[in-house]
Coordinates of C-alpha atoms and ligand atoms in Angstrom, one line a residue:
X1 CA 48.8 6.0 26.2
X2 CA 46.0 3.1 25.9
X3 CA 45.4 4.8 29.3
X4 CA 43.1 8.1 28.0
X5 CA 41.9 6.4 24.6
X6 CA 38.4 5.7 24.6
X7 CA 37.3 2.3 24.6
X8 CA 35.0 0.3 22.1
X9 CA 33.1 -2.3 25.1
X10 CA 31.9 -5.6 24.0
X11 CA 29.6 -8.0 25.1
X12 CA 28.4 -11.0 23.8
X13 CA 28.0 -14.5 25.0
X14 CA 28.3 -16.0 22.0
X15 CA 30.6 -14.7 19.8
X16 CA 34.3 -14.9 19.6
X17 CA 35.5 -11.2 21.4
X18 CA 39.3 -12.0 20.1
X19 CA 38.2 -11.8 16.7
X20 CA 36.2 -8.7 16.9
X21 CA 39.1 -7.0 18.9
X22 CA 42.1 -8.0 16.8
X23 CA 40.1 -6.5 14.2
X24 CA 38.8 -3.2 16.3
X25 CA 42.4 -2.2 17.4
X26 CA 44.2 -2.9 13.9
X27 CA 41.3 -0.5 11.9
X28 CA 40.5 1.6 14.7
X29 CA 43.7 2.5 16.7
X30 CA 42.4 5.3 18.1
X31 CA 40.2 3.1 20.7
X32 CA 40.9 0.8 23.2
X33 CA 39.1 -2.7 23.0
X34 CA 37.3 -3.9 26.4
X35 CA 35.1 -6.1 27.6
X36 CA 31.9 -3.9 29.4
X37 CA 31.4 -6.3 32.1
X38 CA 35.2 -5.6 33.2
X39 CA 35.7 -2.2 32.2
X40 CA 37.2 -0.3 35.0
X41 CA 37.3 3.1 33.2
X42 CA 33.7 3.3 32.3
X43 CA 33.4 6.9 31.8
X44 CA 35.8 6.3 28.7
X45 CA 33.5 3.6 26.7
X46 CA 31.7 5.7 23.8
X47 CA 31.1 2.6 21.9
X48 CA 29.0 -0.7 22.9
X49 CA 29.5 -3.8 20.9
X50 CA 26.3 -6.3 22.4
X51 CA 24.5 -9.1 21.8
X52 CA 21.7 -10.0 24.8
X53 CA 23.4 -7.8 27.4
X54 CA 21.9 -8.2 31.0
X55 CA 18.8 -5.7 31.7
X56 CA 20.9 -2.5 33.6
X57 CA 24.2 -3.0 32.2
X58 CA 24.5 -0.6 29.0
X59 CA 23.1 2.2 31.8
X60 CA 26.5 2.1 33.4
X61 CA 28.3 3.8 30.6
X62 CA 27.3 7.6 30.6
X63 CA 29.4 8.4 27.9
X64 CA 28.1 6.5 25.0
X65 CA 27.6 8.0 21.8
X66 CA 25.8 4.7 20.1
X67 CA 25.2 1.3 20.7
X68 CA 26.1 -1.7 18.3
X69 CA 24.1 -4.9 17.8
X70 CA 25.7 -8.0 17.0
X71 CA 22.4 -9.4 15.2
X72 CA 19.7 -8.1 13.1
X73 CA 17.2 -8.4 15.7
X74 CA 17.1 -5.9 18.6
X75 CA 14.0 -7.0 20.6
X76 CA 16.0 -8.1 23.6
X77 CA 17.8 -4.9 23.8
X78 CA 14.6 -3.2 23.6
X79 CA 13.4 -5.0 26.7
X80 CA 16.0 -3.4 28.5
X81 CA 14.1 -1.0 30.9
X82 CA 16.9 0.8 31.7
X83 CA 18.6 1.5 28.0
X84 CA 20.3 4.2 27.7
X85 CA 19.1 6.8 25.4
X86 CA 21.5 7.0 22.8
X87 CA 21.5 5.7 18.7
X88 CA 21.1 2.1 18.0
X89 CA 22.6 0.8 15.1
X90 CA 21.9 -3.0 14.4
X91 CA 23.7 -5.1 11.7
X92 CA 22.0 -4.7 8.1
X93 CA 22.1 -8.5 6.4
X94 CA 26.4 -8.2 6.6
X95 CA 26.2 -12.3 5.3
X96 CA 23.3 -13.0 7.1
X97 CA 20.4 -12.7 4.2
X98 CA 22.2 -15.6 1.7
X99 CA 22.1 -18.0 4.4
X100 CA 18.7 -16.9 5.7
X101 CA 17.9 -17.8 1.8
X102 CA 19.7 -20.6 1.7
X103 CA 18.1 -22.2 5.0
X104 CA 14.5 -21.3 3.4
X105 CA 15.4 -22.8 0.1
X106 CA 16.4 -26.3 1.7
X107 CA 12.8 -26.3 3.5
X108 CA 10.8 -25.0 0.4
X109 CA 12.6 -27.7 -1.7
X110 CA 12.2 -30.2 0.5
X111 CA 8.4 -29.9 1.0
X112 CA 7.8 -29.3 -2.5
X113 CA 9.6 -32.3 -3.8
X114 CA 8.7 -34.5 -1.0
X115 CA 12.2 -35.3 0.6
X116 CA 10.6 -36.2 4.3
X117 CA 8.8 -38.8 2.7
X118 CA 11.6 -40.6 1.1
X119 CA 13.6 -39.8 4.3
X120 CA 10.9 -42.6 6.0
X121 CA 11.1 -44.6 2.9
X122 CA 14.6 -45.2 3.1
X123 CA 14.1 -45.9 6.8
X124 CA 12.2 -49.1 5.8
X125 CA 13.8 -49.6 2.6
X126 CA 10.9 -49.4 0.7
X127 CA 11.0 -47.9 -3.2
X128 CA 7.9 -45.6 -4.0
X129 CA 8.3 -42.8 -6.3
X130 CA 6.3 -39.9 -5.8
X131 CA 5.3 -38.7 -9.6
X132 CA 2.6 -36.3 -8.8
X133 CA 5.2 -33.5 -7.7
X134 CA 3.8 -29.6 -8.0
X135 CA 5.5 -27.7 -10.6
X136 CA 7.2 -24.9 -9.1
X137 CA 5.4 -22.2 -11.0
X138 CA 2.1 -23.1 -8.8
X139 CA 3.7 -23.6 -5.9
X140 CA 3.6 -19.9 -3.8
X141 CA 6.1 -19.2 -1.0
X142 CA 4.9 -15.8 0.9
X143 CA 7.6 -13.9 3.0
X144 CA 6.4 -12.1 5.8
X145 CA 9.1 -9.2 6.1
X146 CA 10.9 -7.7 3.3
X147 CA 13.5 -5.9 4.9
X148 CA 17.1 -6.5 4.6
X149 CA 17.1 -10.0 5.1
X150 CA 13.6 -10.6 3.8
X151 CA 14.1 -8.9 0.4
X152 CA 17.0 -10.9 -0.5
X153 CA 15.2 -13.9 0.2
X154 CA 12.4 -12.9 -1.6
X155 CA 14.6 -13.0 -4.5
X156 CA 16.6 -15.7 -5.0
X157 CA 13.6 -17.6 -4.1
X158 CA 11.9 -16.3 -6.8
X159 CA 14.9 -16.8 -9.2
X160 CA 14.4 -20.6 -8.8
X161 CA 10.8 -20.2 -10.6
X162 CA 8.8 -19.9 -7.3
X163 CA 6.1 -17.0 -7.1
X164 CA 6.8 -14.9 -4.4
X165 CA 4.5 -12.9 -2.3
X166 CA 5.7 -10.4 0.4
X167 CA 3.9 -8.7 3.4
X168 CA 5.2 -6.1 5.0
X169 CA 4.3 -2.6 6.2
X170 CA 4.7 -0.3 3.5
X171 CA 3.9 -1.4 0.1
X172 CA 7.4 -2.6 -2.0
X173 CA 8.3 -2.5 -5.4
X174 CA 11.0 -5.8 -5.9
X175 CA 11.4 -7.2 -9.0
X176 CA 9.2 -10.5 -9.4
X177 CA 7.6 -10.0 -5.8
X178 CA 3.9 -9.5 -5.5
X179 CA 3.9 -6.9 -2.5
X180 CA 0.9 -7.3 0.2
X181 CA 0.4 -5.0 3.3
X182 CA -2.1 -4.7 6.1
X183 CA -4.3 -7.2 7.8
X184 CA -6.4 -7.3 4.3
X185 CA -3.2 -7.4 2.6
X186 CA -3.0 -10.6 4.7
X187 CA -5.6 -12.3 4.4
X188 CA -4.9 -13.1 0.9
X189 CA -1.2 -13.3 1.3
X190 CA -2.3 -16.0 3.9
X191 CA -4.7 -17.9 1.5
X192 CA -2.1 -18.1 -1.8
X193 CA 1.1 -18.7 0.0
X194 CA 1.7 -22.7 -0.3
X195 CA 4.7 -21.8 2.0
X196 CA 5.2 -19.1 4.8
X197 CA 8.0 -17.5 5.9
X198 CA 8.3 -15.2 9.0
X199 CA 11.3 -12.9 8.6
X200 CA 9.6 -10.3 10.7
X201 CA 11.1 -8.6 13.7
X202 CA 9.5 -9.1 17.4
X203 CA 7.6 -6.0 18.2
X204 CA 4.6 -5.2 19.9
X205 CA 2.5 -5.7 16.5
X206 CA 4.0 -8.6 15.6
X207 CA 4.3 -10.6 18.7
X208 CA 2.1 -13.9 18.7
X209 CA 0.7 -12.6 15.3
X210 CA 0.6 -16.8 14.2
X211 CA -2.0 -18.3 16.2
X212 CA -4.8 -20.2 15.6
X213 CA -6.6 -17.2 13.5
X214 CA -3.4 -17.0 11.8
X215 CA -2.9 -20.1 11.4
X216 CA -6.7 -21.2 10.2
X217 CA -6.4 -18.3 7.5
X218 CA -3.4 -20.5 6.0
X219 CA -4.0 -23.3 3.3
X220 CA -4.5 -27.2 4.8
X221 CA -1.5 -28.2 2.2
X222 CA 0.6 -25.0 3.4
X223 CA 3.8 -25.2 5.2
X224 CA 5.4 -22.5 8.1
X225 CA 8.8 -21.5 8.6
X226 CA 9.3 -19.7 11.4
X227 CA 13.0 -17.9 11.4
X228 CA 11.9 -14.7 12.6
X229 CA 11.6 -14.7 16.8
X230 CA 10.1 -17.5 18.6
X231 CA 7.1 -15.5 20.3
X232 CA 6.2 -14.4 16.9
X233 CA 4.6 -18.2 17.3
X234 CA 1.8 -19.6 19.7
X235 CA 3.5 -23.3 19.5
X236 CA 0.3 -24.8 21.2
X237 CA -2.3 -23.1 18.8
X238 CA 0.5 -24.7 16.0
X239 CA 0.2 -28.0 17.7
X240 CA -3.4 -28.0 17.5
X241 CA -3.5 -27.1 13.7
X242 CA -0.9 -29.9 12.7
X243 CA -3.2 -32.1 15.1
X244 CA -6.1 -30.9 12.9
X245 CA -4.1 -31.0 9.8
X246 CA -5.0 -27.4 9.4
X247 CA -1.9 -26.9 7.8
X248 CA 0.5 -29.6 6.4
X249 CA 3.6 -29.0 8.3
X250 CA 6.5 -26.8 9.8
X251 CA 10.3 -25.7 10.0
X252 CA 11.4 -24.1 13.1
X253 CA 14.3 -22.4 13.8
X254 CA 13.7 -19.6 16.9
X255 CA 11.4 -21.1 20.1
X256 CA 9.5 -19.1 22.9
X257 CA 12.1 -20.9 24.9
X258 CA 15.6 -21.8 23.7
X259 CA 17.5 -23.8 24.1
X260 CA 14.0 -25.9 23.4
X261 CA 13.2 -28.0 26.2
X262 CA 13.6 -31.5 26.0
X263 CA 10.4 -32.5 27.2
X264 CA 8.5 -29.8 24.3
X265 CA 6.6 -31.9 21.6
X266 CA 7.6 -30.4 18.9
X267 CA 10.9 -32.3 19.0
X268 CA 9.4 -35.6 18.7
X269 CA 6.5 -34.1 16.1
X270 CA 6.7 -36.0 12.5
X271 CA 5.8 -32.7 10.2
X272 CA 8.2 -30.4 12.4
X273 CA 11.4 -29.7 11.5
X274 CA 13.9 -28.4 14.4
X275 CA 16.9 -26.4 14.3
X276 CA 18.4 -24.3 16.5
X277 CA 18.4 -21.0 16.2
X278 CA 21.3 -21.2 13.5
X279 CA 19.0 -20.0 10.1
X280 CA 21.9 -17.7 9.9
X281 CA 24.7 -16.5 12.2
X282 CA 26.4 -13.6 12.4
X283 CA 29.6 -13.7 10.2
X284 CA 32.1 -10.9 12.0
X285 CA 34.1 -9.8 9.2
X286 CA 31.1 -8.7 8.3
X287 CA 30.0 -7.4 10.7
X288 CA 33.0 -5.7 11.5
X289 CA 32.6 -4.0 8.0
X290 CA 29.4 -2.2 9.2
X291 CA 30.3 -1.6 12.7
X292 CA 33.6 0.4 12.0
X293 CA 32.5 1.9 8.8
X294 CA 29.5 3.3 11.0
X295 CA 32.0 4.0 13.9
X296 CA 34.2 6.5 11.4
X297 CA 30.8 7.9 10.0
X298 CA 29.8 8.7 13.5
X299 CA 33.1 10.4 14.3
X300 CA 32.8 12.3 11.3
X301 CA 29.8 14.2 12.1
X302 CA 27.6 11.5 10.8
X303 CA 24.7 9.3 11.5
X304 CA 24.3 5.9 10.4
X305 CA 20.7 4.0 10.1
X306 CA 18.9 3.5 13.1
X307 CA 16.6 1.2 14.8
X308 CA 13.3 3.5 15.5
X309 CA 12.7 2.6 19.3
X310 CA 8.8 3.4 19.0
X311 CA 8.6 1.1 15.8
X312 CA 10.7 -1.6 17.8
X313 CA 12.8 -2.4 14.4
Ligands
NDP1 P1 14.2 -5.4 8.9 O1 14.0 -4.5 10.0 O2 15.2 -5.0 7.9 O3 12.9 -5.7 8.1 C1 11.7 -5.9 8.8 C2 10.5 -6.1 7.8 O4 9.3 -6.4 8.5 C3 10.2 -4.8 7.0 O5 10.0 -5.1 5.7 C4 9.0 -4.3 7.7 O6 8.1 -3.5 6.9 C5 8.3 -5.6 8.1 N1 7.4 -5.4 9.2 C6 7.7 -4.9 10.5 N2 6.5 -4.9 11.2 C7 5.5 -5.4 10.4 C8 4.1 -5.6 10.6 N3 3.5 -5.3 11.8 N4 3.4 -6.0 9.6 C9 4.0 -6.3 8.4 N5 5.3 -6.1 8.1 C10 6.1 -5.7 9.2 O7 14.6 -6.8 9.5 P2 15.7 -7.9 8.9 O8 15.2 -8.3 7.6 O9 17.1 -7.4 9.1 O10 15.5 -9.1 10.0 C11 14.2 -9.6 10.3 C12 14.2 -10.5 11.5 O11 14.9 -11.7 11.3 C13 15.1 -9.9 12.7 O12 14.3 -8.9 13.4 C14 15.3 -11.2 13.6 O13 14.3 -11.3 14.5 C15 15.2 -12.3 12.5 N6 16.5 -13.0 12.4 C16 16.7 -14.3 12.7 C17 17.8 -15.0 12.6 C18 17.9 -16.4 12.8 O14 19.0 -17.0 12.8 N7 16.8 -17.1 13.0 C19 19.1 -14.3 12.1 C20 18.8 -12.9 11.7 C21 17.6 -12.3 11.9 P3 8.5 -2.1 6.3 O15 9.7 -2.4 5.3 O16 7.3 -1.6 5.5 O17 8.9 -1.3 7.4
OXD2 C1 19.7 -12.0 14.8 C2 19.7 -13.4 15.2 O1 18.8 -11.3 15.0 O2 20.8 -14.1 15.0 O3 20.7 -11.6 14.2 O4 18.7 -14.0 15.6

């Protein structure tokens, strides 16, 4: 019987395919769970599960009615030049926005209140309390992206007393949020915001936006995080500006080339925070939620949110 259904392919090299497939076949018996670089039937896959699938490979399948992403990010599907032309459907937050939120919070709270310095301190084992500390009501954090992830960030950071600024395309109406669009928009985004966020996706547009202008437009006291795409970042026009104290210091999460190599000074720099590439990561219960609700919608006659290919995102 598993012999005609038609198969639900997967392909990721970092998730865990037994958990998606246990899952697949016990809410969707109708398909058969495969792995795409092993399918032998390939006329039979309708549905491809992928995270970073090798350039050529989803072209195989001429029978596929959508494609799934296993992130929120889709710009290295997109640099697929042979991508099939068919719907792509990319995970919507699904768990991933509270722990972008809660990654952003540690690295506000920790520049705000000073924690790096009394990380040294205790080093040498010298006491020296810090009492000039910025209320939080002055202190601005400015998210670059208010989408699904950026939104909800937006928010709880504002809940803890912070004012938040967003930039985005289109203008947004959130709560609390002081909504900025446009390169105008951003030049005064840029000049409030104590703390930047990029929660942008990689697109033409967006690619290398923070470089030295970008950079130079920011306060000297100001602070980056970068968890959007590494190439959203020129790291040596960052190095300069922490060289010229242009701005005060950065968290990094996503590198023009990960893993980061070992011999890349930002590892060893003292106002850069490293991590790697784990500001959130995909939980799959949740993103099985989306995938096979948006599986039965497409079966039904329906069509699910897509990424717009020409907008990138
Ligand atoms: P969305 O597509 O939901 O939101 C994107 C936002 O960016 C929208 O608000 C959009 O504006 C805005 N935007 C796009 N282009 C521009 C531009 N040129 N100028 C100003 N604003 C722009 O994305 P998500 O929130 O789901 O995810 C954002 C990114 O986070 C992902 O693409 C991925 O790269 C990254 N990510 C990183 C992870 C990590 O672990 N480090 C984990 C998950 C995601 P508008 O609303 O007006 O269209
Ligand atoms: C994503 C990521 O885009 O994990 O989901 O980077």
């Amino acid at each position: 019987m598993s012999d005609t259904l038609p198969v639900i392919g997967f392909y990721s090299p970092s998730e865990d395919q037994t958990v998606y497939k246990t899952r697949l076949e016990r809410d969707l018996p109708g398909f058969q769970f495969e792995l795409l670089e092993h399918a032998t039937k390939k006329e039979r896959v309708e549905y491809a599960l992928v995270w970073s699938p090798p350039n050529g490979l989803l072209q195989t399948f001429e029978n596929l009615k959508a494609i799934f992403v296993l992130g929120a990010g889709v710009d290295a599907l997109l640099r697929d030049p042979d991508l099939p032309e068919v719907p792509i459907v990319r995970l919507e937050d699904a768990g991933m926005a509270q722990q972008m939120a809660h990654y952003v919070i540690y690295g506000i709270l920790r520049f705000q209140r000073r924690f790096g310095i009394y990380e040294n301190l205790q080093a040498s084992k010298h006491w020296e309390p810090i009492l000039d500390i910025e209320p939080v009501e002055q202190f601005s954090v400015g998210v670059m992206g208010l989408g699904a992830i950026g939104s909800v960030v937006a928010e709880q950071v504002s809940r803890l007393g912070f004012p938040v600024l967003g930039w985005s395309t289109s203008p947004k109406e959130i709560d609390g949020i002081l909504s900025f669009c446009g390169d105008d928009g951003l030049e005064s985004f840029l000049a409030k915001a104590r703390v930047v966020i990029n929660l942008l996706p990689l697109t033409q547009t967006t690619e290398q936006l923070i470089d030295k202008d970008f950079l130079s437009r920011m306060s000297m006291d100001s602070f980056l995080i970068n968890i959007g795409r590494g190439r959203h970042l020129k790291e040596e026009d960052l190095l300069e500006a922490l060289k010229k104290k242009a701005i005060a210091g950065a968290m990094l999460d996503v590198f023009e080339r990960e893993p980061l190599p070992r011999e890349n000074q930002l590892w060893n720099h003292p106002n850069v925070i490293v991590t790697p590439h784990v500001a959130a990561i995909t939980p799959p219960e949740g993103a099985l939620d989306q995938i096979i609700g948006n599986i039965q919608l497409i079966e039904a006659g329906g069509l699910p949110s897509l990424v717009d290919r020409k907008k990138g995102y």
